[in-house]
């Protein structure tokens, strides 16, 4: 059990799963003493947002009472706890995070007995503030639990825990007193939200005003006679245009290319922008970091959504190319080549050694985000090539089974996915793991009362170590943050890839719905909602509507079955909202998310490669400020959105 560092401050300050996360879980005893009681127009505004974000005055606060004389330098998400012991026996103070399921208490420190009645012995500790914790106080003489105190400390607050006897000497009273109020670390998020919401509102109002006939007429009148003549010709037609109009009435209309759905690129862009933001740090807020084990945070949503919309795009692109006359063999070659490219690029960007000398093959990490995308794309695209049809307009819609046409026509692919899922279930719950319970899904470490400390991930971890080798998988997983694990574990490992295939295939099913019911908006929306309801019901059954007590908990590290069904449920609902507002009602153009969605590979690879370069990162005057981190991460993310917009205007797209 580590005793170095500060309690509860082990939250990962690394960049992402490919960066090192903190595993520091102990506590530093600071001082011991005897004391007495004391859209078009969107992006000019977006550029303005960058300037405003940089110039926002940091929202910091100082502790301005007597405790400031202690000269204890607090970092982010930390507070001071002074334990005052009036008992005539030593106290052992231990702690446990409320997010740690069935965990062992970790020792915080020892507080000596008071030197005399009415004169307590005091010890200062630094405690974490990201999650609530439970303090346990034991007597060292008989190892007897005296009391437990659940409490959620606030950032940079100053607290005192008083331990004393009441009138009855056998009754111990433990109470927490706030000496200095904590700062509100969430104010920067509110300010950032108001800034961007204001910019979006200003853009919407400006676009509406500029679209009014009166305003357009005003600009027409002041633009000059030549411009007016040009506009008139463009509206009414020049003599040459009149000839072409006559020809248009005689000749048959040319076939129009298939209409690209803006909602799909917008959905992809939403996932990508959030992914970039959380990868850059998310302001160092815990809910913008990956969950330590079971459960969900904002950071856990975006990768499955990206996989989902990739599956949707596979269905549409395969259908389009088959309809254009491409052969299945030629498409298969393109799929294999693209998968290889994605995998190789992924290996390069998760093993950066630009400033650390040559990369060693001994510790090269093999799994990663793009590698997982490559594998999922390869399998799902091959399944689609197996069953896809070039023409759907010749299919009957009169049969009793026609409402399920978008599923029944592709039953071989569904059968393959079902077999893969059975393989995942068998390996996960039946594969023997040495020194671990069969079917173990826990984090190991101090979880499960420390009984299975080396069993992190169960069968998934065993398969990765067997196939890839322990030195070629992720060495510092997020389970270290709360569960103090020390085993390597890769959240993009081999076994979880089976469920990422399922996620992409559910996205493929969404694409089939769009193809079969094109322009029938009610049918498309109703089917998306039905799928969302069905997947949500499956998730509720698997998890028993709880974080830790279900048959298969929601777990991003494992890419558990319930994780996939839950995120696919959310994806269908989000896709309904985006599809309805962007493509059906056209209330929203999809900006600014539409632009990075059109150039997703370039933005993802670029944000990884240039992360350490200005303007995506700079030296901060106070690296322990949520405000400065949030400002930096929002500016960096906004820069990539702006870059995607400029590339879109110049029609530059990186396709693999």
GROMACS .gro file of N, CA, C and O in nm, residues 560-614:
model
  220
  560UNK      N    1  -1.752  -0.384  -2.235
  560UNK     CA    2  -1.849  -0.487  -2.200
  560UNK      C    3  -1.972  -0.479  -2.290
  560UNK      O    4  -1.998  -0.377  -2.354
  561UNK      N    5  -2.048  -0.587  -2.293
  561UNK     CA    6  -2.168  -0.591  -2.376
  561UNK      C    7  -2.266  -0.482  -2.336
  561UNK      O    8  -2.327  -0.417  -2.422
  562UNK      N    9  -2.283  -0.459  -2.206
  562UNK     CA   10  -2.375  -0.355  -2.161
  562UNK      C   11  -2.324  -0.216  -2.197
  562UNK      O   12  -2.404  -0.124  -2.222
  563UNK      N   13  -2.193  -0.199  -2.202
  563UNK     CA   14  -2.135  -0.072  -2.246
  563UNK      C   15  -2.173  -0.043  -2.390
  563UNK      O   16  -2.212   0.070  -2.425
  564UNK      N   17  -2.165  -0.143  -2.475
  564UNK     CA   18  -2.198  -0.127  -2.616
  564UNK      C   19  -2.347  -0.099  -2.634
  564UNK      O   20  -2.386  -0.007  -2.708
  565UNK      N   21  -2.433  -0.177  -2.567
  565UNK     CA   22  -2.578  -0.155  -2.583
  565UNK      C   23  -2.621  -0.019  -2.528
  565UNK      O   24  -2.706   0.048  -2.587
  566UNK      N   25  -2.559   0.023  -2.418
  566UNK     CA   26  -2.593   0.154  -2.361
  566UNK      C   27  -2.552   0.267  -2.453
  566UNK      O   28  -2.630   0.359  -2.481
  567UNK      N   29  -2.429   0.262  -2.503
  567UNK     CA   30  -2.381   0.369  -2.590
  567UNK      C   31  -2.449   0.366  -2.726
  567UNK      O   32  -2.469   0.471  -2.789
  568UNK      N   33  -2.487   0.247  -2.775
  568UNK     CA   34  -2.563   0.239  -2.900
  568UNK      C   35  -2.703   0.297  -2.882
  568UNK      O   36  -2.758   0.360  -2.972
  569UNK      N   37  -2.762   0.276  -2.764
  569UNK     CA   38  -2.891   0.338  -2.731
  569UNK      C   39  -2.879   0.490  -2.738
  569UNK      O   40  -2.959   0.558  -2.803
  570UNK      N   41  -2.776   0.545  -2.671
  570UNK     CA   42  -2.754   0.690  -2.674
  570UNK      C   43  -2.729   0.738  -2.817
  570UNK      O   44  -2.776   0.846  -2.856
  571UNK      N   45  -2.653   0.660  -2.894
  571UNK     CA   46  -2.620   0.700  -3.031
  571UNK      C   47  -2.744   0.709  -3.119
  571UNK      O   48  -2.758   0.803  -3.200
  572UNK      N   49  -2.834   0.614  -3.106
  572UNK     CA   50  -2.957   0.620  -3.185
  572UNK      C   51  -3.042   0.741  -3.149
  572UNK      O   52  -3.097   0.807  -3.238
  573UNK      N   53  -3.050   0.772  -3.021
  573UNK     CA   54  -3.128   0.888  -2.979
  573UNK      C   55  -3.063   1.017  -3.028
  573UNK      O   56  -3.130   1.107  -3.080
  574UNK      N   57  -2.930   1.028  -3.012
  574UNK     CA   58  -2.861   1.147  -3.059
  574UNK      C   59  -2.873   1.162  -3.211
  574UNK      O   60  -2.892   1.273  -3.263
  575UNK      N   61  -2.864   1.051  -3.283
  575UNK     CA   62  -2.876   1.056  -3.428
  575UNK      C   63  -3.016   1.103  -3.470
  575UNK      O   64  -3.030   1.175  -3.569
  576UNK      N   65  -3.117   1.062  -3.395
  576UNK     CA   66  -3.253   1.111  -3.423
  576UNK      C   67  -3.258   1.263  -3.410
  576UNK      O   68  -3.312   1.333  -3.497
  577UNK      N   69  -3.203   1.316  -3.302
  577UNK     CA   70  -3.206   1.461  -3.279
  577UNK      C   71  -3.132   1.537  -3.388
  577UNK      O   72  -3.182   1.637  -3.441
  578UNK      N   73  -3.013   1.487  -3.423
  578UNK     CA   74  -2.933   1.556  -3.524
  578UNK      C   75  -2.999   1.542  -3.662
  578UNK      O   76  -3.007   1.640  -3.738
  579UNK      N   77  -3.047   1.424  -3.695
  579UNK     CA   78  -3.113   1.402  -3.825
  579UNK      C   79  -3.236   1.489  -3.839
  579UNK      O   80  -3.260   1.549  -3.945
  580UNK      N   81  -3.315   1.500  -3.733
  580UNK     CA   82  -3.439   1.578  -3.739
  580UNK      C   83  -3.411   1.727  -3.755
  580UNK      O   84  -3.475   1.795  -3.835
  581UNK      N   85  -3.313   1.778  -3.680
  581UNK     CA   86  -3.287   1.922  -3.684
  581UNK      C   87  -3.206   1.965  -3.806
  581UNK      O   88  -3.223   2.077  -3.855
  582UNK      N   89  -3.118   1.876  -3.857
  582UNK     CA   90  -3.029   1.914  -3.967
  582UNK      C   91  -3.086   1.878  -4.103
  582UNK      O   92  -3.090   1.962  -4.195
  583UNK      N   93  -3.135   1.754  -4.120
  583UNK     CA   94  -3.176   1.708  -4.253
  583UNK      C   95  -3.327   1.714  -4.276
  583UNK      O   96  -3.370   1.724  -4.391
  584UNK      N   97  -3.405   1.705  -4.171
  584UNK     CA   98  -3.551   1.707  -4.190
  584UNK      C   99  -3.604   1.850  -4.183
  584UNK      O  100  -3.658   1.902  -4.280
  585UNK      N  101  -3.588   1.915  -4.070
  585UNK     CA  102  -3.640   2.050  -4.053
  585UNK      C  103  -3.544   2.158  -4.102
  585UNK      O  104  -3.585   2.272  -4.126
  586UNK      N  105  -3.416   2.124  -4.112
  586UNK     CA  106  -3.312   2.218  -4.155
  586UNK      C  107  -3.309   2.342  -4.066
  586UNK      O  108  -3.283   2.453  -4.111
  587UNK      N  109  -3.333   2.321  -3.937
  587UNK     CA  110  -3.321   2.430  -3.841
  587UNK      C  111  -3.176   2.463  -3.812
  587UNK      O  112  -3.144   2.572  -3.766
  588UNK      N  113  -3.089   2.367  -3.834
  588UNK     CA  114  -2.947   2.381  -3.800
  588UNK      C  115  -2.865   2.327  -3.915
  588UNK      O  116  -2.895   2.221  -3.971
  589UNK      N  117  -2.759   2.400  -3.949
  589UNK     CA  118  -2.673   2.356  -4.060
  589UNK      C  119  -2.573   2.249  -4.016
  589UNK      O  120  -2.507   2.189  -4.101
  590UNK      N  121  -2.561   2.227  -3.886
  590UNK     CA  122  -2.461   2.134  -3.836
  590UNK      C  123  -2.331   2.201  -3.795
  590UNK      O  124  -2.244   2.136  -3.737
  591UNK      N  125  -2.318   2.331  -3.829
  591UNK     CA  126  -2.196   2.404  -3.793
  591UNK      C  127  -2.191   2.424  -3.642
  591UNK      O  128  -2.295   2.442  -3.577
  592UNK      N  129  -2.072   2.423  -3.583
  592UNK     CA  130  -1.941   2.404  -3.647
  592UNK      C  131  -1.896   2.259  -3.655
  592UNK      O  132  -1.790   2.230  -3.708
  593UNK      N  133  -1.977   2.165  -3.601
  593UNK     CA  134  -1.932   2.026  -3.593
  593UNK      C  135  -1.924   1.959  -3.730
  593UNK      O  136  -1.851   1.862  -3.747
  594UNK      N  137  -2.002   2.012  -3.825
  594UNK     CA  138  -2.005   1.952  -3.958
  594UNK      C  139  -1.867   1.951  -4.023
  594UNK      O  140  -1.831   1.855  -4.092
  595UNK      N  141  -1.787   2.056  -3.998
  595UNK     CA  142  -1.658   2.069  -4.068
  595UNK      C  143  -1.554   1.969  -4.020
  595UNK      O  144  -1.490   1.902  -4.103
  596UNK      N  145  -1.530   1.953  -3.891
  596UNK     CA  146  -1.439   1.845  -3.851
  596UNK      C  147  -1.494   1.707  -3.883
  596UNK      O  148  -1.416   1.613  -3.906
  597UNK      N  149  -1.627   1.692  -3.888
  597UNK     CA  150  -1.684   1.564  -3.927
  597UNK      C  151  -1.653   1.527  -4.070
  597UNK      O  152  -1.648   1.407  -4.105
  598UNK      N  153  -1.630   1.627  -4.155
  598UNK     CA  154  -1.595   1.602  -4.294
  598UNK      C  155  -1.447   1.569  -4.312
  598UNK      O  156  -1.406   1.522  -4.417
  599UNK      N  157  -1.367   1.597  -4.211
  599UNK     CA  158  -1.222   1.576  -4.220
  599UNK      C  159  -1.172   1.506  -4.094
  599UNK      O  160  -1.073   1.545  -4.032
  600UNK      N  161  -1.241   1.400  -4.055
  600UNK     CA  162  -1.220   1.341  -3.923
  600UNK      C  163  -1.081   1.280  -3.905
  600UNK      O  164  -1.019   1.296  -3.798
  601UNK      N  165  -1.030   1.210  -4.004
  601UNK     CA  166  -0.899   1.147  -3.989
  601UNK      C  167  -0.790   1.252  -3.973
  601UNK      O  168  -0.701   1.240  -3.888
  602UNK      N  169  -0.797   1.358  -4.053
  602UNK     CA  170  -0.696   1.463  -4.044
  602UNK      C  171  -0.699   1.530  -3.908
  602UNK      O  172  -0.595   1.553  -3.846
  603UNK      N  173  -0.818   1.561  -3.858
  603UNK     CA  174  -0.829   1.629  -3.728
  603UNK      C  175  -0.780   1.538  -3.617
  603UNK      O  176  -0.706   1.582  -3.528
  604UNK      N  177  -0.817   1.410  -3.621
  604UNK     CA  178  -0.775   1.320  -3.514
  604UNK      C  179  -0.624   1.301  -3.513
  604UNK      O  180  -0.559   1.314  -3.408
  605UNK      N  181  -0.567   1.270  -3.629
  605UNK     CA  182  -0.422   1.250  -3.635
  605UNK      C  183  -0.349   1.380  -3.603
  605UNK      O  184  -0.249   1.381  -3.529
  606UNK      N  185  -0.399   1.492  -3.656
  606UNK     CA  186  -0.334   1.621  -3.631
  606UNK      C  187  -0.333   1.659  -3.485
  606UNK      O  188  -0.231   1.706  -3.433
  607UNK      N  189  -0.444   1.636  -3.416
  607UNK     CA  190  -0.449   1.678  -3.276
  607UNK      C  191  -0.358   1.590  -3.190
  607UNK      O  192  -0.309   1.634  -3.086
  608UNK      N  193  -0.332   1.467  -3.234
  608UNK     CA  194  -0.238   1.381  -3.163
  608UNK      C  195  -0.094   1.425  -3.187
  608UNK      O  196  -0.015   1.437  -3.094
  609UNK      N  197  -0.061   1.452  -3.312
  609UNK     CA  198   0.078   1.481  -3.348
  609UNK      C  199   0.121   1.618  -3.297
  609UNK      O  200   0.234   1.635  -3.247
  610UNK      N  201   0.033   1.718  -3.306
  610UNK     CA  202   0.072   1.856  -3.273
  610UNK      C  203   0.026   1.898  -3.134
  610UNK      O  204   0.019   2.017  -3.105
  611UNK      N  205  -0.001   1.803  -3.049
  611UNK     CA  206  -0.054   1.835  -2.916
  611UNK      C  207   0.038   1.926  -2.837
  611UNK      O  208  -0.008   2.018  -2.768
  612UNK      N  209   0.168   1.905  -2.844
  612UNK     CA  210   0.262   1.980  -2.761
  612UNK      C  211   0.307   2.111  -2.825
  612UNK      O  212   0.393   2.180  -2.770
  613UNK      N  213   0.251   2.147  -2.938
  613UNK     CA  214   0.293   2.268  -3.009
  613UNK      C  215   0.194   2.381  -2.986
  613UNK      O  216   0.074   2.359  -2.966
  614UNK      N  217   0.246   2.504  -2.990
  614UNK     CA  218   0.160   2.622  -2.984
  614UNK      C  219   0.080   2.632  -3.114
  614UNK      O  220   0.135   2.603  -3.220
   0.00000   0.00000   0.00000
